[in-house]
CSV table of C-alpha atoms in Angstrom, one decimal:
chain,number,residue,atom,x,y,z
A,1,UNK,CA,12.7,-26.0,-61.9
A,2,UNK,CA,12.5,-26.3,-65.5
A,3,UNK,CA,14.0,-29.2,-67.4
A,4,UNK,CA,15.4,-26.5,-70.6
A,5,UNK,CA,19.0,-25.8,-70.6
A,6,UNK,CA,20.1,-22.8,-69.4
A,7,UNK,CA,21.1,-20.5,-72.2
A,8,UNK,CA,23.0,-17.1,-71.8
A,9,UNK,CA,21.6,-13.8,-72.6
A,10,UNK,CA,23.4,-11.0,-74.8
A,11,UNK,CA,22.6,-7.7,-74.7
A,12,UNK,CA,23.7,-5.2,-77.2
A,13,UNK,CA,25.2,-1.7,-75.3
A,14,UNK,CA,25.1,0.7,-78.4
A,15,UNK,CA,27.0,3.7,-78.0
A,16,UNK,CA,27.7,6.1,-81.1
A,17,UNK,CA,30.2,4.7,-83.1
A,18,UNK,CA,31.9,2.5,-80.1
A,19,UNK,CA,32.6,2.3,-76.2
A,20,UNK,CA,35.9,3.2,-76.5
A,21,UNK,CA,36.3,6.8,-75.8
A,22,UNK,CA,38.5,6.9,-79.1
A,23,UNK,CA,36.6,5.0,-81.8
A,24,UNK,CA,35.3,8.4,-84.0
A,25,UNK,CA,39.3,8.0,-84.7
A,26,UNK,CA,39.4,4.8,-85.5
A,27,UNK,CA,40.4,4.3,-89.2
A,28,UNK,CA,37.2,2.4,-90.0
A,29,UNK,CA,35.2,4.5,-88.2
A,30,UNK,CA,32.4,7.2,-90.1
A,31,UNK,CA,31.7,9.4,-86.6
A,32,UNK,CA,29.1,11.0,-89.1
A,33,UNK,CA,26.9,8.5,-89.2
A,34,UNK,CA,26.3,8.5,-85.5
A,35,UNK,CA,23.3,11.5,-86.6
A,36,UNK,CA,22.0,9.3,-88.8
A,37,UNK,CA,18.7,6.7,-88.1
A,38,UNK,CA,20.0,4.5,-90.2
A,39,UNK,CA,23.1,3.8,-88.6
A,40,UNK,CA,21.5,2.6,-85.8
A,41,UNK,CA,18.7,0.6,-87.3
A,42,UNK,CA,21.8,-1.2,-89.5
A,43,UNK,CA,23.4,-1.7,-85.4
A,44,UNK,CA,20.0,-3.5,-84.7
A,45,UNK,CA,19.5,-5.3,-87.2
A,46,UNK,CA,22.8,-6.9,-86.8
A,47,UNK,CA,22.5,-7.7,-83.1
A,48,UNK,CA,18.7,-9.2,-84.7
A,49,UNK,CA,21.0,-11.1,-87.0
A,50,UNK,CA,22.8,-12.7,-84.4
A,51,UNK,CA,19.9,-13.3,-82.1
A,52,UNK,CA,20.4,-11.5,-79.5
A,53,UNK,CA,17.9,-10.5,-76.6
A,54,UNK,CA,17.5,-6.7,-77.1
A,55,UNK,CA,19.6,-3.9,-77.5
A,56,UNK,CA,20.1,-0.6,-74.6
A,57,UNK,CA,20.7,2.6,-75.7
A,58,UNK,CA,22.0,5.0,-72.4
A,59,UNK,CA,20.8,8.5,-71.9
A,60,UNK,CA,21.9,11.8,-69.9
A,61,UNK,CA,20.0,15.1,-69.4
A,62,UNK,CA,23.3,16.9,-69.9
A,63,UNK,CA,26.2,17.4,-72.4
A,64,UNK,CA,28.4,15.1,-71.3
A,65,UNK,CA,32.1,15.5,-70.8
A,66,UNK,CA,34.5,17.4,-72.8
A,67,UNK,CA,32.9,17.7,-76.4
A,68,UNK,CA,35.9,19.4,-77.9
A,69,UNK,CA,37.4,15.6,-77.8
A,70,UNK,CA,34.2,13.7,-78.5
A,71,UNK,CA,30.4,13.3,-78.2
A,72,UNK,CA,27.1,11.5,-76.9
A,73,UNK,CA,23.7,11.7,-75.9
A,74,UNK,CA,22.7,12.9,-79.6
A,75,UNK,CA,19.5,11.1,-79.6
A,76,UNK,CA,16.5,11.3,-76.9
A,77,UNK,CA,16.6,6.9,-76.6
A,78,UNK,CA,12.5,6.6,-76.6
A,79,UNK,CA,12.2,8.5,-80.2
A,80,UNK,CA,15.3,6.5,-81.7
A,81,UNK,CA,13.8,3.4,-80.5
A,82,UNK,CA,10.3,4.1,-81.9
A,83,UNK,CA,11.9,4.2,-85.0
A,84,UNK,CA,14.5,1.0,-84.6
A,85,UNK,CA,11.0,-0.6,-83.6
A,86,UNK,CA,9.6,-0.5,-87.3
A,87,UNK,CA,12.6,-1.8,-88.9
A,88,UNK,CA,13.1,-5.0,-87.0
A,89,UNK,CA,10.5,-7.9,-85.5
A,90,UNK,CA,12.1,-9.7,-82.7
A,91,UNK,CA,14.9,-7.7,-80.8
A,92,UNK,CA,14.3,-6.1,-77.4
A,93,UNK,CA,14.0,-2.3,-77.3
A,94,UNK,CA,15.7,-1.2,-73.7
A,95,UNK,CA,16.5,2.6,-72.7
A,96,UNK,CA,17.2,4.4,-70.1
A,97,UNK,CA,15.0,7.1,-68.8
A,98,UNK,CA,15.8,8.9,-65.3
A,99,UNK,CA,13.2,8.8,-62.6
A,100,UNK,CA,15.0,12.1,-61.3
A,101,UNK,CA,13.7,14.4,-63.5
A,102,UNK,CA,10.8,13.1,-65.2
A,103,UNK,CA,7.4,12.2,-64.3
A,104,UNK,CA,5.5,8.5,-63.5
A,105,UNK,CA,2.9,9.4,-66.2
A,106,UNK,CA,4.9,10.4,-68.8
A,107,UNK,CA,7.0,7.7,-68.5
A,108,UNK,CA,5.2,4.8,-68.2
A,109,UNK,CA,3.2,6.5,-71.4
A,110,UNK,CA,6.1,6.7,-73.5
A,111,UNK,CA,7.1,3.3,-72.4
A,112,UNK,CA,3.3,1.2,-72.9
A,113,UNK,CA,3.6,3.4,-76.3
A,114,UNK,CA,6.8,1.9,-77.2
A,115,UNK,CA,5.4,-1.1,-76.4
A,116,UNK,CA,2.4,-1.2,-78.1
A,117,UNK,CA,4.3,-0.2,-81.5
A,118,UNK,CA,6.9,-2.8,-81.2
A,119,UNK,CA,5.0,-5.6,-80.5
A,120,UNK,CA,5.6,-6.4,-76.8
A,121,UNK,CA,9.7,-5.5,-77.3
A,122,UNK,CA,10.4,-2.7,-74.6
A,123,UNK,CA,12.6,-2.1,-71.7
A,124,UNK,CA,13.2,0.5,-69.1
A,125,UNK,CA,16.6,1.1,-67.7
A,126,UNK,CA,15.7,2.4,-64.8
A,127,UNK,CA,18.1,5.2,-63.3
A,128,UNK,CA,18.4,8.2,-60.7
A,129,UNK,CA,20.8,10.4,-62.5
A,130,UNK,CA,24.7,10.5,-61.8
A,131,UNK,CA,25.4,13.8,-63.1
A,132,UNK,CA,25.2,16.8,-61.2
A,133,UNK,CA,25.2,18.9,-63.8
A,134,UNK,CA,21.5,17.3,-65.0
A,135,UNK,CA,20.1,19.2,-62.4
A,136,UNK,CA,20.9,22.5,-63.7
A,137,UNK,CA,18.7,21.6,-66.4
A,138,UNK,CA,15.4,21.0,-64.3
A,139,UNK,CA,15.5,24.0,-61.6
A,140,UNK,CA,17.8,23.3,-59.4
A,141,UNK,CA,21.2,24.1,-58.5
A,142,UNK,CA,22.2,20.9,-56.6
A,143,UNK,CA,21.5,16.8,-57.0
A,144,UNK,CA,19.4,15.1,-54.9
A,145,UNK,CA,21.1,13.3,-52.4
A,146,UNK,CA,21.5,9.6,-53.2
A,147,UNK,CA,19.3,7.9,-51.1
A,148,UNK,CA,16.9,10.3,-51.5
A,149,UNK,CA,17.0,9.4,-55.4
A,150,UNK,CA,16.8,6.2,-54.7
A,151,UNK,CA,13.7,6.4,-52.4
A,152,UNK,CA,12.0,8.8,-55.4
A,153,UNK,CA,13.2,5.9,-58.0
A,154,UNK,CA,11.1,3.4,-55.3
A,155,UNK,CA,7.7,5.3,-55.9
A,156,UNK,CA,8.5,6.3,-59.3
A,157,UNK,CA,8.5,2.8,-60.2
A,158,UNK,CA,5.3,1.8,-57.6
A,159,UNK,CA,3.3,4.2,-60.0
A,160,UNK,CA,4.5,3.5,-63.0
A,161,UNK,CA,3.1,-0.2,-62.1
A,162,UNK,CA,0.0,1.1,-61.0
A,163,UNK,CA,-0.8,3.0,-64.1
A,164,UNK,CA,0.4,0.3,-66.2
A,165,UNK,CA,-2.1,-2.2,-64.6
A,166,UNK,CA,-5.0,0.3,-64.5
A,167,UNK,CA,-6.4,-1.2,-68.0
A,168,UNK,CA,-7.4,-4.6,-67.6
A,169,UNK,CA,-6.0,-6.6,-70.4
A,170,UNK,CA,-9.7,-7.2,-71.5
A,171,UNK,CA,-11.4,-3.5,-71.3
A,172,UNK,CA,-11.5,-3.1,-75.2
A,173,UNK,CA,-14.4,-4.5,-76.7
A,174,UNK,CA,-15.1,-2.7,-79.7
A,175,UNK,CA,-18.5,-3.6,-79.7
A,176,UNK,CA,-20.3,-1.8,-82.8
A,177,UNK,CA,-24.0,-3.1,-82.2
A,178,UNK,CA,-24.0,-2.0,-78.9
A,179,UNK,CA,-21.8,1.1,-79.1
A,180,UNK,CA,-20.0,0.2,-76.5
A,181,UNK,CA,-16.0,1.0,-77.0
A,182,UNK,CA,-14.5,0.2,-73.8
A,183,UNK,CA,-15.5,-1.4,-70.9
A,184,UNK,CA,-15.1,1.4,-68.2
A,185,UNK,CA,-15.6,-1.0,-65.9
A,186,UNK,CA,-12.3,-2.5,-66.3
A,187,UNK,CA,-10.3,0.8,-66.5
A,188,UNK,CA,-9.2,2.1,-62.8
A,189,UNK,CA,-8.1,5.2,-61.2
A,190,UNK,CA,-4.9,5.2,-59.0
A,191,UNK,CA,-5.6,7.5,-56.7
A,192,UNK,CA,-2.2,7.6,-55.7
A,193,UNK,CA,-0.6,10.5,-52.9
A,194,UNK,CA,2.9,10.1,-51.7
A,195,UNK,CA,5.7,11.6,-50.6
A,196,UNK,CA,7.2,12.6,-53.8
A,197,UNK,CA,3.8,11.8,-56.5
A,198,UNK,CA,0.3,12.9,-56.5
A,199,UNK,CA,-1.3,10.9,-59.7
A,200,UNK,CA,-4.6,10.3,-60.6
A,201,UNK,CA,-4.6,8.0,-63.2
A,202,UNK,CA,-5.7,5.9,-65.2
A,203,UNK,CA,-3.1,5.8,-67.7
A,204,UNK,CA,-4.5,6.9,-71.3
A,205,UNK,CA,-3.1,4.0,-72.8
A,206,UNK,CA,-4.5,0.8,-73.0
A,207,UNK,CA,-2.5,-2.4,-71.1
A,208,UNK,CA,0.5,-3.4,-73.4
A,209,UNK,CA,1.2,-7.1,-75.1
A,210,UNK,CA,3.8,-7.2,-72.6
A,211,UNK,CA,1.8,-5.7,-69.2
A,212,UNK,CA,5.2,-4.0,-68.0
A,213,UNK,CA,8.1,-3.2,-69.7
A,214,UNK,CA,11.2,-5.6,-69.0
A,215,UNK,CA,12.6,-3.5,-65.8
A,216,UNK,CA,16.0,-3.5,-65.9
A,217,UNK,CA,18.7,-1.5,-63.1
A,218,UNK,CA,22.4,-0.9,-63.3
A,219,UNK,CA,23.4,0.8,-60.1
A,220,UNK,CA,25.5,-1.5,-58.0
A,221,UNK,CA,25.9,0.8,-54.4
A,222,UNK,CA,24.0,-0.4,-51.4
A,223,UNK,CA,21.0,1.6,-52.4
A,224,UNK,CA,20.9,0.2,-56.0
A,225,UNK,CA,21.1,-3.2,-55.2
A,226,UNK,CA,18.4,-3.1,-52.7
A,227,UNK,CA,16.4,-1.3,-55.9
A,228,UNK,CA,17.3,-4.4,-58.0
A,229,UNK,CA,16.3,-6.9,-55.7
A,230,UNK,CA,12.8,-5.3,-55.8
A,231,UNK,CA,12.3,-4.5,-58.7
A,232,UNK,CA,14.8,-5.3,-61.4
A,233,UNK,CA,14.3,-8.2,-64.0
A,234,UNK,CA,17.8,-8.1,-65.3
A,235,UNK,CA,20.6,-6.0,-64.0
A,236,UNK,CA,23.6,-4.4,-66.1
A,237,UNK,CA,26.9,-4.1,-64.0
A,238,UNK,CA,30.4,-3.9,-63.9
A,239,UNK,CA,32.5,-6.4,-62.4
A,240,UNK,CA,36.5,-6.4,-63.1
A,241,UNK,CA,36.9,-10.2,-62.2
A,242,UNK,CA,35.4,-13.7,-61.7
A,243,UNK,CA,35.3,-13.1,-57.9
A,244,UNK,CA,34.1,-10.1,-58.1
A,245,UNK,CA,31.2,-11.1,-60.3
A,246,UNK,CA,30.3,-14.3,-58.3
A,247,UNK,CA,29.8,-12.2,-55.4
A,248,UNK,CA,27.9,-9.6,-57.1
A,249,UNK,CA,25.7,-12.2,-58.5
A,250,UNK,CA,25.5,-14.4,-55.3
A,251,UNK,CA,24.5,-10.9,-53.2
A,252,UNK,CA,22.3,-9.9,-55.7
A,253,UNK,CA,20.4,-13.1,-56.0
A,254,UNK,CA,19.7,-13.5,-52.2
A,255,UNK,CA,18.7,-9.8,-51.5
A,256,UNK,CA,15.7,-10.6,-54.1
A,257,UNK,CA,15.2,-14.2,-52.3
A,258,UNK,CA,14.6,-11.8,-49.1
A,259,UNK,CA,12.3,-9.7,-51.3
A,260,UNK,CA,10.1,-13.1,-51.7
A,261,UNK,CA,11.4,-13.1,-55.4
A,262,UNK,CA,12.7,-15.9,-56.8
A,263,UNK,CA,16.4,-15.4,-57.9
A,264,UNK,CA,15.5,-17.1,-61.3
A,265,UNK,CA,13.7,-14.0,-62.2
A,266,UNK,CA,16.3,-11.3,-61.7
A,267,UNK,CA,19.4,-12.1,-64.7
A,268,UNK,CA,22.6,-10.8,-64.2
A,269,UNK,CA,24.6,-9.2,-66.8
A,270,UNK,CA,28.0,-7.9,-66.9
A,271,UNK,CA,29.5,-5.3,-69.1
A,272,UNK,CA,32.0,-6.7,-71.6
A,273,UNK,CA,34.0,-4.8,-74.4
A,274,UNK,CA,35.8,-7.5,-76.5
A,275,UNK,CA,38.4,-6.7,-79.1
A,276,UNK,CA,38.7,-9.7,-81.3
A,277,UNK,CA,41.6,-11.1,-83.9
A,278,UNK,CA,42.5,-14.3,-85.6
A,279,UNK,CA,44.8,-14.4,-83.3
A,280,UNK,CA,45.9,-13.4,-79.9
A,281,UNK,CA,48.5,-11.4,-80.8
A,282,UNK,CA,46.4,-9.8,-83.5
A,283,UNK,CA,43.7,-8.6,-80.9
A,284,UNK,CA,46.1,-7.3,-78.5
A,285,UNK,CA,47.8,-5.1,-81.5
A,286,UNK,CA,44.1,-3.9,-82.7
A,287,UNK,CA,43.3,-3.3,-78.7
A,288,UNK,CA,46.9,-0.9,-79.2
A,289,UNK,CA,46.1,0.9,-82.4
A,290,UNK,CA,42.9,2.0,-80.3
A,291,UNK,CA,44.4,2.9,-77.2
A,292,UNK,CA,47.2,5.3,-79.1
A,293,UNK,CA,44.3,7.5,-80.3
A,294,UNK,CA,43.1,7.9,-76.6
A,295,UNK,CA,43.2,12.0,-75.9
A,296,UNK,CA,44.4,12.5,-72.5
A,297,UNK,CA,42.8,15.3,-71.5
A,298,UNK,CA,39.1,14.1,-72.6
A,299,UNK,CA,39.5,10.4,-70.2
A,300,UNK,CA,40.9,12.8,-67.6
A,301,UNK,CA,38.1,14.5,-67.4
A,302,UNK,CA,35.8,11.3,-67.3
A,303,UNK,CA,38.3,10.0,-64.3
A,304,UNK,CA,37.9,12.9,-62.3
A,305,UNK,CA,34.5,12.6,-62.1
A,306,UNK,CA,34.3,9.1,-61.1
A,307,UNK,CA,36.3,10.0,-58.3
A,308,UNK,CA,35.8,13.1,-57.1
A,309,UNK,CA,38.6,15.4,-57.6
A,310,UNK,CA,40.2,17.1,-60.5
A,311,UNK,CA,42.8,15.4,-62.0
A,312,UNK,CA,44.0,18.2,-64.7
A,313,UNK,CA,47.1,19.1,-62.8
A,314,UNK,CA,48.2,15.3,-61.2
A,315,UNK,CA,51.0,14.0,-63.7
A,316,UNK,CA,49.8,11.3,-65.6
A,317,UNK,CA,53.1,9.1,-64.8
A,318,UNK,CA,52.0,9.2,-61.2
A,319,UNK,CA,49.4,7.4,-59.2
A,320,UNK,CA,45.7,8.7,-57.4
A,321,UNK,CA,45.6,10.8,-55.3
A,322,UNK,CA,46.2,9.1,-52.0
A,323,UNK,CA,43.8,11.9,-50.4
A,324,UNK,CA,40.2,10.7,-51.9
A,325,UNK,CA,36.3,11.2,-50.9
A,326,UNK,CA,34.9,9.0,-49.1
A,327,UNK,CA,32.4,6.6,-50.9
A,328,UNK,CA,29.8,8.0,-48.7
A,329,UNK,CA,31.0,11.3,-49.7
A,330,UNK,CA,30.0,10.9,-53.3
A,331,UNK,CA,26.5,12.1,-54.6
A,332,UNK,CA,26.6,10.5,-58.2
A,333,UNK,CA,28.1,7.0,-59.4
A,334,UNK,CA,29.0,5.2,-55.5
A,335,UNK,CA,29.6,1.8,-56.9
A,336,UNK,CA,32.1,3.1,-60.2
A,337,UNK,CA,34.1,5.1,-57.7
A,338,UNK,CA,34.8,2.1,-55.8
A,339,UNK,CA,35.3,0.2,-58.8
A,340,UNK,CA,37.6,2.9,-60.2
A,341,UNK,CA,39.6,3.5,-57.0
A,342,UNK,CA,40.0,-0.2,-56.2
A,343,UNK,CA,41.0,-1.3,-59.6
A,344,UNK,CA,43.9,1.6,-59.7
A,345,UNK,CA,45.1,0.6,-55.9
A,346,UNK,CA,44.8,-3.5,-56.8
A,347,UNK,CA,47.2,-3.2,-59.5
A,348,UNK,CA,49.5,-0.5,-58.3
A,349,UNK,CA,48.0,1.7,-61.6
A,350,UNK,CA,49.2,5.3,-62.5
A,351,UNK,CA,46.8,7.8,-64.1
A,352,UNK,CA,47.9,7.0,-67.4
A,353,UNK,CA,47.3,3.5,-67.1
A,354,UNK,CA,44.4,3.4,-65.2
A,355,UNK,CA,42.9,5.8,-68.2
A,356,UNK,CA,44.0,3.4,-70.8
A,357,UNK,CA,42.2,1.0,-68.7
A,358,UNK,CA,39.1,2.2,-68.6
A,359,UNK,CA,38.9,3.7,-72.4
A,360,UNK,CA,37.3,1.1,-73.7
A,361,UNK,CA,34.8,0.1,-71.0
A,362,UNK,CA,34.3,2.7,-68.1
A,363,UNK,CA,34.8,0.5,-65.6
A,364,UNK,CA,33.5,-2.8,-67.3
A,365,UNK,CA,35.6,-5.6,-68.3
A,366,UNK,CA,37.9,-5.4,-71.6
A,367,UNK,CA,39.4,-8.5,-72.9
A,368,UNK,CA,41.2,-8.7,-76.1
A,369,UNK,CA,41.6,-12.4,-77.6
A,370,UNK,CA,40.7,-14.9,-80.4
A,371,UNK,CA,36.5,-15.5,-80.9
A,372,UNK,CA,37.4,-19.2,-78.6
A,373,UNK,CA,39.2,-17.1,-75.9
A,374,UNK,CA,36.4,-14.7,-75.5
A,375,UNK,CA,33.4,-17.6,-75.9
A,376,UNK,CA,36.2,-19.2,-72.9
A,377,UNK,CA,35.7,-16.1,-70.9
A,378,UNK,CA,31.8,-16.2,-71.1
A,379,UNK,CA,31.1,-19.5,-70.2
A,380,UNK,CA,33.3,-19.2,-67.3
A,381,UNK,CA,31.4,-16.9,-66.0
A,382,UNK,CA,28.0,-17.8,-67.1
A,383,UNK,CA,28.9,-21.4,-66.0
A,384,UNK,CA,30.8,-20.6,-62.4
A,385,UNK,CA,27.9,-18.2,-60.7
A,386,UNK,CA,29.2,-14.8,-61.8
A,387,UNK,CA,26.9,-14.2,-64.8
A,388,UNK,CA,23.2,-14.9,-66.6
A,389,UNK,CA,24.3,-13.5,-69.5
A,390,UNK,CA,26.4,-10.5,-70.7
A,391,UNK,CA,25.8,-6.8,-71.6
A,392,UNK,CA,28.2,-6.6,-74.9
A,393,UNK,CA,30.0,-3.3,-74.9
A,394,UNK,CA,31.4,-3.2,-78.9
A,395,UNK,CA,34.6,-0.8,-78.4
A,396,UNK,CA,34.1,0.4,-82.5
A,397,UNK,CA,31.1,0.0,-84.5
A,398,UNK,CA,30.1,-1.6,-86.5
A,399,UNK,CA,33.0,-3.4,-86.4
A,400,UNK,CA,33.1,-4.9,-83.3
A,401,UNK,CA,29.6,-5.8,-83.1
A,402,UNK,CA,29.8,-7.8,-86.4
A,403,UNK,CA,32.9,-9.5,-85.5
A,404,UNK,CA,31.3,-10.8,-82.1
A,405,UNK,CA,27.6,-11.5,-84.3
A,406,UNK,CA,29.9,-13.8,-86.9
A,407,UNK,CA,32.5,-15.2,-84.4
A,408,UNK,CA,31.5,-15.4,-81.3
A,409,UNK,CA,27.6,-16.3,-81.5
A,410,UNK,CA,28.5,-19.2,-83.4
A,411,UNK,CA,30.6,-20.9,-81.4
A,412,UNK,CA,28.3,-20.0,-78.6
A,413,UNK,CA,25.8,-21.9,-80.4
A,414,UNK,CA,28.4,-24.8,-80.9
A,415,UNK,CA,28.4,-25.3,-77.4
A,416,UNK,CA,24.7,-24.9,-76.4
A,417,UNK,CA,25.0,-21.9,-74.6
A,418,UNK,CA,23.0,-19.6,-77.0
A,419,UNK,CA,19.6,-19.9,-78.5
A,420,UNK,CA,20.6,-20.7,-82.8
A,421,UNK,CA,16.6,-19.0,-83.5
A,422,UNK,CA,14.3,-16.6,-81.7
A,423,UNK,CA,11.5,-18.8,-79.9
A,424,UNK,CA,9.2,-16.1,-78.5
A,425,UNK,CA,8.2,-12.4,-79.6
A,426,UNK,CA,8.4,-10.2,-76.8
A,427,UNK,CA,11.5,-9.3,-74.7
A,428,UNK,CA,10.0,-11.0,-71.5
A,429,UNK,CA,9.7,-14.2,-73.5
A,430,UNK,CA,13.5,-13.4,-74.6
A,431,UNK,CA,14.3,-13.6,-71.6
A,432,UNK,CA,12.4,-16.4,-69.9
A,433,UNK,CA,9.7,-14.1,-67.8
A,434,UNK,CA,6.2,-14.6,-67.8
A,435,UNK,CA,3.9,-11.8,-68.3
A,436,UNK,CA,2.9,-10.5,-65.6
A,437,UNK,CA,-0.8,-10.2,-65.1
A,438,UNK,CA,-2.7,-6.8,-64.0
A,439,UNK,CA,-3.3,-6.2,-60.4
A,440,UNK,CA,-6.9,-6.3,-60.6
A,441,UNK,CA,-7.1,-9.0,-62.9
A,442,UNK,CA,-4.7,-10.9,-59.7
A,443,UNK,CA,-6.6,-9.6,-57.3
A,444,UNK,CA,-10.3,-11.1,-59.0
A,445,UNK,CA,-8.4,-14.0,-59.8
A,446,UNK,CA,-7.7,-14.9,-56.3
A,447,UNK,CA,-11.1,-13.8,-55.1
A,448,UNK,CA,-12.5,-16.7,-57.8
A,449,UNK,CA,-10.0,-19.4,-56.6
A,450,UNK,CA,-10.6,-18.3,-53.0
């Protein structure tokens, strides 16, 4: 066990021009920009500013929602963050790419390529697809069922790792006298025939400063938690209390003890969209001014796909539909619909309310209070087994992000929860992984010391 204090991590969730679903209204917002590089590169460089681990940028293969009332998924995340890469030096890099509709080869390309040009900075959010209207987009008419996507996810990943290892970290030698450019030696097929891959390999880019991307998971249903605990190194999830989280993070922990990993190495962190004020009351009227530009009809929409039925004609004074799916029922997002539909019965929620609800976070945890109030919040959980850090969820940007860089971070720092400087380069040393070395390079190690 090691003798450093145990610090937080905080990573950035940039979405457009905020997580709530109304902040291109807000007064301060420039919706605009949200085309623009450079509004994004000013969003890393802030959360660089205020040291933070990395930043995630989500992704869809579809138009999402009801774009008459707003808009994502403008930018493909790998391209944006190639860019982002060049105009910062320590922050992580993390997006999400589906292992539903793409290929191991091009993926783990694109991601040793991001990796490569930022320095040892990327991260894969690894995901199956929610969205059944994705796979209209890549031949077929229906999703994959869910376990199916998650056994696909399984040897997705499994290649990905092979092809990533299939440079030894030493076959470059760039020998001019001999002529000899690579050691071919130390480059390996993998040969690899499954049930859902045939690849040949090797990849055609050389091993990465990191070896492997920082893997990172956010599904929380049975199957995505058994994913995690085998291959995640952090987790991004959404957990509506303290209990809730503990148990998340206690379940979590022991399922990737039973995968012979050591919990240590998996961090846990939980969606939070803060709205901050000087005051209490301030932040609660600021949380108000943004809920009264919510558009009914567009968070209807997102609500009736969490949970299965259309909503359109239920009044929005009135509760859910007492009549639901079953969990096992659903073929896209199993752990938000229990989320969703448990929150709403819990607390005796109408429509209305349970839309204002989840405006700002989607299911995540909103909390509107002073900078000390929030900094309370996160050390609670950080401190009492429900959290290793936080995935920060700014409901208006760039607003919210810089309130939480100049307010909150500090006092984190006050109270020795929060790294004050940067002390490694890549995102695994960010947060507190080891590089992994290459299979072969393991496997000749242990021949030697054998």
């Amino acid at each position: 066990m090691s003798d450093q204090p145990r610090h937080l991590h905080l990573n950035a969730f940039l979405m457009h021009v905020g997580h709530h679903e109304a902040a291109w209204r807000h007064p301060t917002s420039e919706p605009e920009r949200d085309g623009s590089v450079d509004h994004y590169i000013r969003l890393a460089q802030l959360a660089e500013r205020g040291k933070f681990d990395s930043i995630f940028l989500a992704d869809g293969l579809a138009l999402w929602n009801n774009v008459r009332y707003n808009f994502s998924g403008r930018f493909e995340p790998l391209t944006l963050l190639s860019a982002i890469a060049v105009a910062t030096s320590r922050i992580g890099l993390i997006a999400t790419v589906s292992t539903t509709y793409n290929e191991p080869f091009h993926v783990a390309r694109k991601f040793a390529s991001l990796d490569h040009i930022s320095g040892g900075r990327a991260g894969w959010n690894i995901v199956t697809s929610a969205q059944e209207n994705e796979a209209r987009n890549f031949n077929a008419q229906a999703h994959l069922e869910h376990h199916r996507r998650y056994r696909r996810a399984a040897e997705f990943v499994d290649v990905a790792l092979a092809l990533w290892d299939s440079w030894q970290d030493d076959a470059l030698v760039y020998d001019k006298r001999s002529g000899v450019y690579a050691d071919t030696a130390r480059i390996h097929p993998v040969n690899h025939t499954g049930q859902y891959f045939s690849v040949a390999g090797p990849l055609n880019v050389p091993r990465t400063p990191q070896g492997h991307p920082l893997l990172v998971q956010a599904g929380s249903s049975e199957d995505g938690r058994e994913f995690a605990a085998r291959y995640a190194e952090a987790v991004f999830t959404a957990q509506q209390t303290l209990a809730d989280g503990q148990a998340f993070y206690s379940d979590l922990k022991q399922r990737a003890a039973r995968h012979g990993r050591s919990p240590e190495r998996i961090k846990i962190l939980p969606g939070i969209a803060s709205v901050l004020g000087s005051t209490e009351k301030e932040a609660k009227q600021r949380e108000a001014e943004l809920d009264s530009l919510i558009v009914p009809e567009y968070g209807l929409g997102q609500l009736s796909t969490m949970v299965g039925v259309d909503l359109s004609d239920h009044p929005l004074d009135g509760p859910l539909p007492a009549e639901l799916p079953n969990v096992d029922d659903i073929n896209g997002n199993k752990s938000r619909f229990t989320l969703v539909v448990e929150l709403a019965r819990r607390e005796n929620l109408t429509i209305g309310q349970l839309l204002t609800r989840l405006a700002a976070g989607r299911g995540h945890r909103v909390f509107a209070g002073t900078p000390e109030q929030v900094a309370d919040q996160l050390e609670q959980w950080f401190t009492n087994g429900a959290a290793d850090g936080f995935n920060v969820m700014p409901p208006y940007l760039p607003g919210a992000l810089e309130d939480f860089v100049d307010y909150v971070v500090p006092i984190l720092q006050r109270r020795g929860l929060f790294r004050t400087e940067y002390t490694g380069t890549t995102l695994r040393d960010h947060y507190g992984l080891d590089r992994p070395a290459g299979r072969i390079d393991a496997v000749s190690t242990d021949i030697a010391a054998g």
